Short mmCIF file of C-alpha atoms in Angstrom, two decimals:
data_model
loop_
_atom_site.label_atom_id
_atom_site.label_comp_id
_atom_site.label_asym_id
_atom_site.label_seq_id
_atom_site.Cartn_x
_atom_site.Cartn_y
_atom_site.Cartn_z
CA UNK A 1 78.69 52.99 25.65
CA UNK A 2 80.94 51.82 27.90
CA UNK A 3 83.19 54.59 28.62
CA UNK A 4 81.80 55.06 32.25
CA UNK A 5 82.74 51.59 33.28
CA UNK A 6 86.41 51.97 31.81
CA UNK A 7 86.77 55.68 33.46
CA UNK A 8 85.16 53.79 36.84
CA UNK A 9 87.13 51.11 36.51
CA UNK A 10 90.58 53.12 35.60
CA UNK A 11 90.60 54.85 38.79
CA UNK A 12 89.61 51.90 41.39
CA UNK A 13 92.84 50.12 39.88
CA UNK A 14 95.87 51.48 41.92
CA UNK A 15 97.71 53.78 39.87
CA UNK A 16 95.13 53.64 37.09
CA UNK A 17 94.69 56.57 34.32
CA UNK A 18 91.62 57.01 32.22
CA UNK A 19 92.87 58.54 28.53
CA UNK A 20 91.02 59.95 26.09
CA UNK A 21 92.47 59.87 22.67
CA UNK A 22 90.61 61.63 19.65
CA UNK A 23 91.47 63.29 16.35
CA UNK A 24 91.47 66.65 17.11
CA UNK A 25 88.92 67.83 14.55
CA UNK A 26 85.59 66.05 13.00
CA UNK A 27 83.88 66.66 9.84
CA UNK A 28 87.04 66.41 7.84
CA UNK A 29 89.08 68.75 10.13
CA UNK A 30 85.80 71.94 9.89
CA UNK A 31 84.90 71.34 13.53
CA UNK A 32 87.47 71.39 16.45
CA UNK A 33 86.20 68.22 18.84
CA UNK A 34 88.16 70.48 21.69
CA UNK A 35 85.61 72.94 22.43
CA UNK A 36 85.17 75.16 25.13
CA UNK A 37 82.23 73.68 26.26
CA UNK A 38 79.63 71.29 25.73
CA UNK A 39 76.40 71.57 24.54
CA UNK A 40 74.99 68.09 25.78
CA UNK A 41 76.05 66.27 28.09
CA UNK A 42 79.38 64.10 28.63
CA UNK A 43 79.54 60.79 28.76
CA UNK A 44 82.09 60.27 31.33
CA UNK A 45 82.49 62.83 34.12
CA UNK A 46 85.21 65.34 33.29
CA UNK A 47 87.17 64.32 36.94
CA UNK A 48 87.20 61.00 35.86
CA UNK A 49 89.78 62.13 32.76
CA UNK A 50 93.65 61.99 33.76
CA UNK A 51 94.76 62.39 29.88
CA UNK A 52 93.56 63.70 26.57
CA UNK A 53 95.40 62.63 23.49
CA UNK A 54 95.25 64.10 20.11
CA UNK A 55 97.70 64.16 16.99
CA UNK A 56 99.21 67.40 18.15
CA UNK A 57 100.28 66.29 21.41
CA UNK A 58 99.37 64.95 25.26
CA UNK A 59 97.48 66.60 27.88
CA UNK A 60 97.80 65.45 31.73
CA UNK A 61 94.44 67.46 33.00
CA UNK A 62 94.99 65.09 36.14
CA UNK A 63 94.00 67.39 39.01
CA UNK A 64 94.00 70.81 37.20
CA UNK A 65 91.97 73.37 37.85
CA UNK A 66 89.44 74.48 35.55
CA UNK A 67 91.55 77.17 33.82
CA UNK A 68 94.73 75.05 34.03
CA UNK A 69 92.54 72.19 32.31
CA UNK A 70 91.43 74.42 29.61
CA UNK A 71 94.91 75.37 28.40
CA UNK A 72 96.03 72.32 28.83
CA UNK A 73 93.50 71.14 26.57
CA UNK A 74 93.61 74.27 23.89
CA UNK A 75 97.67 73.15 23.64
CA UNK A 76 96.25 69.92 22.02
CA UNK A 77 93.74 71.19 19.70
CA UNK A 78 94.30 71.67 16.29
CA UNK A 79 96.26 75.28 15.93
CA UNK A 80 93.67 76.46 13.07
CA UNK A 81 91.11 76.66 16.53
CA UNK A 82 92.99 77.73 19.33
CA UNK A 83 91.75 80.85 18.91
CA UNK A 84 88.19 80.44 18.73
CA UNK A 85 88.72 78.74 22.16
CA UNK A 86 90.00 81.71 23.79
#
Protein backbone atom coordinates (compact mmCIF):
# COMPACT_ATOMS: atom_id res chain seq x y z
CA UNK A 1 0.00 0.00 0.00
CA UNK A 2 0.74 3.29 -0.35
CA UNK A 3 0.88 3.93 -3.94
CA UNK A 4 -2.43 6.03 -3.91
CA UNK A 5 -1.04 8.55 -1.52
CA UNK A 6 2.30 8.95 -3.64
CA UNK A 7 0.19 9.11 -7.11
CA UNK A 8 -2.23 11.76 -4.94
CA UNK A 9 0.39 13.39 -3.65
CA UNK A 10 2.63 13.54 -7.08
CA UNK A 11 0.12 15.49 -8.83
CA UNK A 12 -1.00 18.19 -6.01
CA UNK A 13 2.88 19.14 -6.05
CA UNK A 14 3.33 21.71 -8.94
CA UNK A 15 4.98 20.08 -11.69
CA UNK A 16 4.81 16.68 -10.01
CA UNK A 17 5.01 13.19 -12.04
CA UNK A 18 3.88 9.90 -10.66
CA UNK A 19 6.36 6.96 -12.31
CA UNK A 20 5.93 3.61 -12.35
CA UNK A 21 9.00 1.56 -12.75
CA UNK A 22 8.78 -2.38 -13.04
CA UNK A 23 10.71 -5.24 -14.63
CA UNK A 24 8.98 -5.84 -17.55
CA UNK A 25 8.21 -9.52 -17.03
CA UNK A 26 7.41 -11.69 -13.66
CA UNK A 27 7.80 -15.26 -13.04
CA UNK A 28 11.34 -15.30 -14.30
CA UNK A 29 10.57 -13.35 -17.53
CA UNK A 30 7.15 -16.23 -18.54
CA UNK A 31 4.60 -13.50 -17.85
CA UNK A 32 4.71 -9.96 -19.47
CA UNK A 33 3.60 -7.48 -16.30
CA UNK A 34 2.48 -5.09 -19.48
CA UNK A 35 -0.72 -6.58 -20.31
CA UNK A 36 -3.45 -5.41 -22.19
CA UNK A 37 -5.67 -5.34 -19.50
CA UNK A 38 -6.31 -6.12 -16.08
CA UNK A 39 -8.03 -8.69 -14.55
CA UNK A 40 -8.44 -7.10 -10.95
CA UNK A 41 -8.35 -4.08 -10.14
CA UNK A 42 -5.46 -1.30 -10.06
CA UNK A 43 -4.17 0.08 -7.34
CA UNK A 44 -3.66 3.54 -8.42
CA UNK A 45 -5.98 5.04 -11.04
CA UNK A 46 -4.49 4.74 -14.52
CA UNK A 47 -4.84 8.97 -14.97
CA UNK A 48 -2.92 9.31 -12.06
CA UNK A 49 0.31 7.62 -14.11
CA UNK A 50 2.54 10.28 -16.08
CA UNK A 51 5.46 7.53 -16.67
CA UNK A 52 6.05 3.83 -16.89
CA UNK A 53 9.57 2.60 -16.68
CA UNK A 54 10.89 -0.73 -17.58
CA UNK A 55 14.45 -2.12 -18.65
CA UNK A 56 13.63 -1.65 -22.29
CA UNK A 57 12.90 1.88 -22.16
CA UNK A 58 10.50 5.05 -20.86
CA UNK A 59 6.99 5.67 -21.50
CA UNK A 60 5.39 9.34 -21.01
CA UNK A 61 1.48 8.07 -21.08
CA UNK A 62 0.93 11.71 -19.60
CA UNK A 63 -2.33 12.73 -21.28
CA UNK A 64 -2.57 10.02 -24.05
CA UNK A 65 -5.37 8.67 -25.23
CA UNK A 66 -6.25 5.23 -24.67
CA UNK A 67 -4.76 3.85 -27.92
CA UNK A 68 -1.79 6.28 -27.78
CA UNK A 69 -1.27 4.90 -24.06
CA UNK A 70 -1.32 1.41 -25.17
CA UNK A 71 1.51 1.71 -27.68
CA UNK A 72 3.22 3.69 -25.70
CA UNK A 73 3.18 1.10 -23.20
CA UNK A 74 3.65 -2.14 -25.70
CA UNK A 75 7.12 -0.02 -26.84
CA UNK A 76 8.29 -0.83 -23.21
CA UNK A 77 7.37 -4.34 -22.80
CA UNK A 78 9.58 -6.99 -23.23
CA UNK A 79 9.83 -7.67 -27.28
CA UNK A 80 9.21 -11.62 -26.71
CA UNK A 81 5.27 -10.10 -25.85
CA UNK A 82 4.57 -7.36 -27.95
CA UNK A 83 2.75 -9.41 -29.94
CA UNK A 84 0.46 -11.07 -27.73
CA UNK A 85 -0.53 -7.44 -26.83
CA UNK A 86 -1.70 -6.60 -30.17
Amino acid sequence: GGSPDYAAIAHAAEGGRFIVALPSTAARGTVSRIVPELMVPATVAGALVDVVVTEHGVADITGLNGTARADALRAIADPSFTESLL
